[in-house]
PDB file of C-alpha atoms in Angstrom:
ATOM      1  CA  MET A  17       2.057   0.672 -41.550  1.00  0.00           C
ATOM      2  CA  LYS A  18       2.867  -2.654 -39.967  1.00  0.00           C
ATOM      3  CA  LEU A  19       5.591  -2.416 -37.338  1.00  0.00           C
ATOM      4  CA  HIS A  20       7.856  -5.223 -35.849  1.00  0.00           C
ATOM      5  CA  HIS A  21       6.349  -7.051 -33.025  1.00  0.00           C
ATOM      6  CA  THR A  22       8.673  -5.603 -30.419  1.00  0.00           C
ATOM      7  CA  LYS A  23       7.679  -2.163 -31.323  1.00  0.00           C
ATOM      8  CA  TYR A  24       3.875  -2.569 -31.573  1.00  0.00           C
ATOM      9  CA  LYS A  25       3.846  -4.640 -28.341  1.00  0.00           C
ATOM     10  CA  GLN A  26       5.331  -1.637 -26.484  1.00  0.00           C
ATOM     11  CA  ASN A  27       2.588   0.465 -28.241  1.00  0.00           C
ATOM     12  CA  TYR A  28      -0.059  -1.733 -26.691  1.00  0.00           C
ATOM     13  CA  VAL A  29       1.596  -1.442 -23.193  1.00  0.00           C
ATOM     14  CA  ASN A  30       1.561   2.251 -23.552  1.00  0.00           C
ATOM     15  CA  TYR A  31      -2.054   2.232 -24.664  1.00  0.00           C
ATOM     16  CA  ILE A  32      -3.237  -0.034 -21.896  1.00  0.00           C
ATOM     17  CA  LEU A  33      -1.563   2.044 -19.156  1.00  0.00           C
ATOM     18  CA  ASP A  34      -2.800   5.287 -20.736  1.00  0.00           C
ATOM     19  CA  THR A  35      -6.367   3.977 -20.324  1.00  0.00           C
ATOM     20  CA  ILE A  36      -5.712   3.921 -16.522  1.00  0.00           C
ATOM     21  CA  ASP A  37      -6.236   7.280 -14.643  1.00  0.00           C
ATOM     22  CA  GLU A  38      -7.292   6.368 -11.129  1.00  0.00           C
ATOM     23  CA  ASP A  39      -7.537   3.375  -8.854  1.00  0.00           C
ATOM     24  CA  ILE A  40     -10.675   1.771  -7.621  1.00  0.00           C
ATOM     25  CA  ASN A  41     -10.926   4.481  -4.828  1.00  0.00           C
ATOM     26  CA  GLY A  42     -10.597   7.372  -7.057  1.00  0.00           C
ATOM     27  CA  ASN A  43      -7.048   8.120  -6.304  1.00  0.00           C
ATOM     28  CA  THR A  44      -5.062   9.394  -9.274  1.00  0.00           C
ATOM     29  CA  LEU A  45      -2.476   7.144 -10.817  1.00  0.00           C
ATOM     30  CA  THR A  46       0.307   8.993 -12.768  1.00  0.00           C
ATOM     31  CA  ASN A  47       3.157   6.693 -13.134  1.00  0.00           C
ATOM     32  CA  LYS A  48       3.676   3.506 -14.820  1.00  0.00           C
ATOM     33  CA  LYS A  49       4.527   1.230 -11.755  1.00  0.00           C
ATOM     34  CA  ASN A  50       1.312   2.490  -9.802  1.00  0.00           C
ATOM     35  CA  LYS A  51      -0.655   1.607 -12.872  1.00  0.00           C
ATOM     36  CA  ILE A  52       0.782  -1.749 -13.234  1.00  0.00           C
ATOM     37  CA  SER A  53       0.309  -2.408  -9.632  1.00  0.00           C
ATOM     38  CA  TYR A  54      -3.240  -1.481  -9.858  1.00  0.00           C
ATOM     39  CA  ILE A  55      -3.882  -3.734 -12.584  1.00  0.00           C
ATOM     40  CA  PHE A  56      -2.295  -6.821 -10.852  1.00  0.00           C
ATOM     41  CA  GLU A  57      -3.737  -6.017  -7.490  1.00  0.00           C
ATOM     42  CA  ARG A  58      -7.339  -5.878  -8.990  1.00  0.00           C
ATOM     43  CA  PHE A  59      -6.765  -8.821 -11.286  1.00  0.00           C
ATOM     44  CA  TYR A  60      -5.558 -11.162  -8.375  1.00  0.00           C
ATOM     45  CA  SER A  61      -8.136  -9.846  -5.917  1.00  0.00           C
ATOM     46  CA  GLU A  62     -10.921 -10.378  -8.413  1.00  0.00           C
ATOM     47  CA  TYR A  63      -9.745 -13.546 -10.361  1.00  0.00           C
ATOM     48  CA  SER A  64      -7.471 -15.581  -7.939  1.00  0.00           C
ATOM     49  CA  TRP A  65     -10.156 -18.298  -7.949  1.00  0.00           C
ATOM     50  CA  ASN A  66     -10.119 -18.442 -11.678  1.00  0.00           C
ATOM     51  CA  ILE A  67      -6.234 -18.490 -11.884  1.00  0.00           C
ATOM     52  CA  GLU A  68      -6.144 -21.766  -9.804  1.00  0.00           C
ATOM     53  CA  GLN A  69      -8.845 -23.383 -11.933  1.00  0.00           C
ATOM     54  CA  GLN A  70      -7.734 -22.226 -15.570  1.00  0.00           C
ATOM     55  CA  GLY A  71      -4.207 -20.758 -15.309  1.00  0.00           C
ATOM     56  CA  LYS A  72      -3.173 -17.164 -15.373  1.00  0.00           C
ATOM     57  CA  LEU A  73      -3.467 -16.396 -19.181  1.00  0.00           C
ATOM     58  CA  LYS A  74      -6.980 -17.792 -19.455  1.00  0.00           C
ATOM     59  CA  ALA A  75      -8.067 -16.009 -16.196  1.00  0.00           C
ATOM     60  CA  MET A  76      -6.546 -12.840 -17.510  1.00  0.00           C
ATOM     61  CA  THR A  77      -8.217 -13.284 -20.852  1.00  0.00           C
ATOM     62  CA  ASP A  78     -11.666 -13.775 -19.102  1.00  0.00           C
ATOM     63  CA  TRP A  79     -11.227 -10.903 -16.787  1.00  0.00           C
ATOM     64  CA  LEU A  80     -10.523  -8.466 -19.744  1.00  0.00           C
ATOM     65  CA  SER A  81     -13.282  -9.778 -21.850  1.00  0.00           C
ATOM     66  CA  GLY A  82     -15.483  -8.886 -18.974  1.00  0.00           C
ATOM     67  CA  LEU A  83     -14.324  -5.235 -19.615  1.00  0.00           C
ATOM     68  CA  ALA A  84     -12.399  -4.909 -16.256  1.00  0.00           C
ATOM     69  CA  LEU A  85     -10.182  -2.236 -17.901  1.00  0.00           C
ATOM     70  CA  ASN A  86     -11.329   0.529 -20.033  1.00  0.00           C
ATOM     71  CA  ILE A  87      -9.854  -0.829 -23.383  1.00  0.00           C
ATOM     72  CA  ASP A  88     -11.418  -0.940 -26.842  1.00  0.00           C
ATOM     73  CA  TYR A  89     -13.971  -3.828 -27.208  1.00  0.00           C
ATOM     74  CA  THR A  90     -16.002  -3.349 -30.368  1.00  0.00           C
ATOM     75  CA  TYR A  91     -14.987  -4.811 -33.796  1.00  0.00           C
ATOM     76  CA  TYR A  92     -14.489  -1.453 -35.333  1.00  0.00           C
ATOM     77  CA  ASN A  93     -12.413   0.019 -32.555  1.00  0.00           C
ATOM     78  CA  ILE A  94     -10.246  -3.119 -32.180  1.00  0.00           C
ATOM     79  CA  ILE A  95      -9.354  -2.916 -35.724  1.00  0.00           C
ATOM     80  CA  GLN A  96      -8.592   0.952 -35.600  1.00  0.00           C
ATOM     81  CA  LEU A  97      -6.498   0.148 -32.622  1.00  0.00           C
ATOM     82  CA  ALA A  98      -4.562  -2.563 -34.276  1.00  0.00           C
ATOM     83  CA  ILE A  99      -3.881  -0.255 -37.344  1.00  0.00           C
ATOM     84  CA  GLU A 100      -2.838   2.599 -34.972  1.00  0.00           C
ATOM     85  CA  MET A 101      -0.617   0.419 -32.909  1.00  0.00           C
ATOM     86  CA  GLY A 102       1.108  -1.032 -35.932  1.00  0.00           C
ATOM     87  CA  SER A 103       0.132  -4.788 -35.695  1.00  0.00           C
ATOM     88  CA  ILE A 104      -1.824  -4.737 -38.954  1.00  0.00           C
ATOM     89  CA  ASP A 105      -1.734  -2.585 -42.113  1.00  0.00           C
ATOM     90  CA  LYS A 106      -4.702  -0.390 -42.760  1.00  0.00           C
ATOM     91  CA  ASN A 107      -5.542  -2.383 -45.874  1.00  0.00           C
ATOM     92  CA  ALA A 108      -5.651  -5.683 -44.108  1.00  0.00           C
ATOM     93  CA  ASN A 109      -8.168  -8.361 -45.424  1.00  0.00           C
ATOM     94  CA  GLU A 110     -11.312  -9.255 -43.650  1.00  0.00           C
ATOM     95  CA  SER A 111      -9.929 -12.577 -42.688  1.00  0.00           C
ATOM     96  CA  LEU A 112      -7.053 -11.106 -40.855  1.00  0.00           C
ATOM     97  CA  LYS A 113      -9.375  -8.546 -39.098  1.00  0.00           C
ATOM     98  CA  ASP A 114     -11.565 -11.208 -37.917  1.00  0.00           C
ATOM     99  CA  LYS A 115      -8.543 -13.105 -36.535  1.00  0.00           C
ATOM    100  CA  VAL A 116      -7.474  -9.996 -34.770  1.00  0.00           C
ATOM    101  CA  CYS A 117     -10.765  -9.516 -33.164  1.00  0.00           C
ATOM    102  CA  ASP A 118     -11.238 -13.191 -32.243  1.00  0.00           C
ATOM    103  CA  ASN A 119      -7.804 -13.168 -30.581  1.00  0.00           C
ATOM    104  CA  TYR A 120      -7.989  -9.706 -28.988  1.00  0.00           C
ATOM    105  CA  PHE A 121      -8.644 -10.366 -25.293  1.00  0.00           C
ATOM    106  CA  ASN A 122      -6.175 -13.114 -25.459  1.00  0.00           C
ATOM    107  CA  PHE A 123      -3.575 -10.872 -27.037  1.00  0.00           C
ATOM    108  CA  MET A 124      -4.108  -8.155 -24.484  1.00  0.00           C
ATOM    109  CA  ALA A 125      -3.854 -10.569 -21.579  1.00  0.00           C
ATOM    110  CA  GLN A 126      -0.444 -11.656 -23.051  1.00  0.00           C
ATOM    111  CA  ILE A 127       0.663  -8.032 -23.353  1.00  0.00           C
ATOM    112  CA  ILE A 128      -0.412  -7.289 -19.615  1.00  0.00           C
ATOM    113  CA  LEU A 129       1.100 -10.406 -18.318  1.00  0.00           C
ATOM    114  CA  SER A 130       4.476  -9.603 -19.904  1.00  0.00           C
ATOM    115  CA  ILE A 131       4.717  -6.463 -17.716  1.00  0.00           C
ATOM    116  CA  GLU A 132       3.917  -8.194 -14.436  1.00  0.00           C
ATOM    117  CA  PRO A 133       6.469  -7.384 -11.742  1.00  0.00           C
ATOM    118  CA  THR A 134       8.481 -10.381 -10.516  1.00  0.00           C
ATOM    119  CA  HIS A 135       9.323  -9.026  -7.047  1.00  0.00           C
ATOM    120  CA  ILE A 136       7.722  -6.897  -4.523  1.00  0.00           C
ATOM    121  CA  ILE A 137       9.163  -4.986  -1.534  1.00  0.00           C
ATOM    122  CA  THR A 138       6.999  -5.205   1.490  1.00  0.00           C
ATOM    123  CA  LYS A 139       7.161  -3.230   4.763  1.00  0.00           C
ATOM    124  CA  ASP A 140       5.168  -4.829   7.525  1.00  0.00           C
ATOM    125  CA  ASN A 141       3.606  -6.969   4.825  1.00  0.00           C
ATOM    126  CA  GLU A 142       2.222  -4.027   2.939  1.00  0.00           C
ATOM    127  CA  PRO A 143       3.508  -3.624  -0.723  1.00  0.00           C
ATOM    128  CA  VAL A 144       5.830  -0.546  -1.170  1.00  0.00           C
ATOM    129  CA  TYR A 145       7.520  -1.166  -4.479  1.00  0.00           C
ATOM    130  CA  TYR A 146       7.137  -3.627  -7.404  1.00  0.00           C
ATOM    131  CA  GLY A 147       9.977  -4.444  -9.970  1.00  0.00           C
ATOM    132  CA  ASN A 148      12.325  -7.154 -11.003  1.00  0.00           C
ATOM    133  CA  ASP A 149      14.827  -8.700  -8.460  1.00  0.00           C
ATOM    134  CA  ASN A 150      17.674  -6.005  -9.252  1.00  0.00           C
ATOM    135  CA  GLU A 151      15.235  -3.103  -9.057  1.00  0.00           C
ATOM    136  CA  CYS A 152      14.008  -4.218  -5.747  1.00  0.00           C
ATOM    137  CA  PHE A 153      17.501  -4.686  -4.233  1.00  0.00           C
ATOM    138  CA  THR A 154      18.511  -1.250  -5.572  1.00  0.00           C
ATOM    139  CA  LYS A 155      15.377   0.367  -3.993  1.00  0.00           C
ATOM    140  CA  LEU A 156      16.074  -1.353  -0.769  1.00  0.00           C
ATOM    141  CA  LEU A 157      19.787  -0.086  -0.718  1.00  0.00           C
ATOM    142  CA  ASN A 158      18.202   3.432  -1.324  1.00  0.00           C
ATOM    143  CA  ILE A 159      15.867   3.015   1.723  1.00  0.00           C
ATOM    144  CA  GLN A 160      18.677   1.469   3.854  1.00  0.00           C
ATOM    145  CA  PRO A 161      22.082   2.343   2.456  1.00  0.00           C
ATOM    146  CA  PHE A 162      24.797  -0.363   2.892  1.00  0.00           C
ATOM    147  CA  SER A 163      22.708  -2.932   4.332  1.00  0.00           C
ATOM    148  CA  THR A 164      19.699  -4.761   2.857  1.00  0.00           C
ATOM    149  CA  ASP A 165      20.150  -7.311   5.532  1.00  0.00           C
ATOM    150  CA  TYR A 166      19.642  -4.627   8.029  1.00  0.00           C
ATOM    151  CA  ALA A 167      16.411  -3.427   6.316  1.00  0.00           C
ATOM    152  CA  ILE A 168      15.048  -6.808   6.266  1.00  0.00           C
ATOM    153  CA  LYS A 169      16.024  -8.022   9.814  1.00  0.00           C
ATOM    154  CA  HIS A 170      15.284  -4.864  11.652  1.00  0.00           C
ATOM    155  CA  GLY A 171      13.344  -2.347   9.427  1.00  0.00           C
ATOM    156  CA  GLY A 172      10.402  -4.576   8.548  1.00  0.00           C
ATOM    157  CA  TYR A 173      11.161  -4.823   4.975  1.00  0.00           C
ATOM    158  CA  ASN A 174      11.029  -7.949   2.803  1.00  0.00           C
ATOM    159  CA  ILE A 175      11.560  -8.832  -0.781  1.00  0.00           C
ATOM    160  CA  THR A 176       9.353 -11.496  -2.244  1.00  0.00           C
ATOM    161  CA  THR A 177       8.172 -12.851  -5.571  1.00  0.00           C
ATOM    162  CA  ASN A 178       5.012 -11.376  -6.732  1.00  0.00           C
ATOM    163  CA  ASN A 179       2.857 -14.621  -6.648  1.00  0.00           C
ATOM    164  CA  ILE A 180       3.286 -15.012  -2.965  1.00  0.00           C
ATOM    165  CA  LEU A 181       2.149 -11.539  -2.318  1.00  0.00           C
ATOM    166  CA  TRP A 182      -0.647 -11.634  -4.942  1.00  0.00           C
ATOM    167  CA  ARG A 183      -2.063 -14.729  -3.329  1.00  0.00           C
ATOM    168  CA  SER A 184      -2.285 -12.953   0.135  1.00  0.00           C
ATOM    169  CA  ILE A 185      -3.878  -9.935  -1.426  1.00  0.00           C
ATOM    170  CA  SER A 186      -6.515 -12.085  -3.029  1.00  0.00           C
ATOM    171  CA  GLN A 187      -7.238 -14.065   0.133  1.00  0.00           C
ATOM    172  CA  SER A 188      -7.751 -10.846   2.243  1.00  0.00           C
ATOM    173  CA  ALA A 189     -10.186  -9.270  -0.425  1.00  0.00           C
TER     174      ALA A 189
END
């Protein structure tokens, strides 16, 4: 049964994250934030050159089409996934199925980019937490109660937008 796009997009996010069990070093990844961090650390490390040339969406599409993540990639499996996720009906016509397959990696890239964290907490220039600005400030208050200013000035912590840190990760790789 076809679902509203807000429902099936979340199904795709869950599917993508469920395909990730461990990082590149074999360390187990169990929570959503670590899995998201893993995706973006790898993407920016491996494809920062392509982002600057073609833009983030096209670079992510190319990265996924090179099977960077363990997501479905055959015509049959893509269609079955689309039916299971609720983005098409099981009785979809061949034209729609072809369109789904032709746009699959671009669509998956859009899904992944929609969950990219906007801010990162670092300690001594190493990432320790990813999230939006409110989540990061709340986390910093949990680390250093009553004073994010003290944590930043004296504790070695910083909050930055993701693009600045991702660039430094890709340049050091």
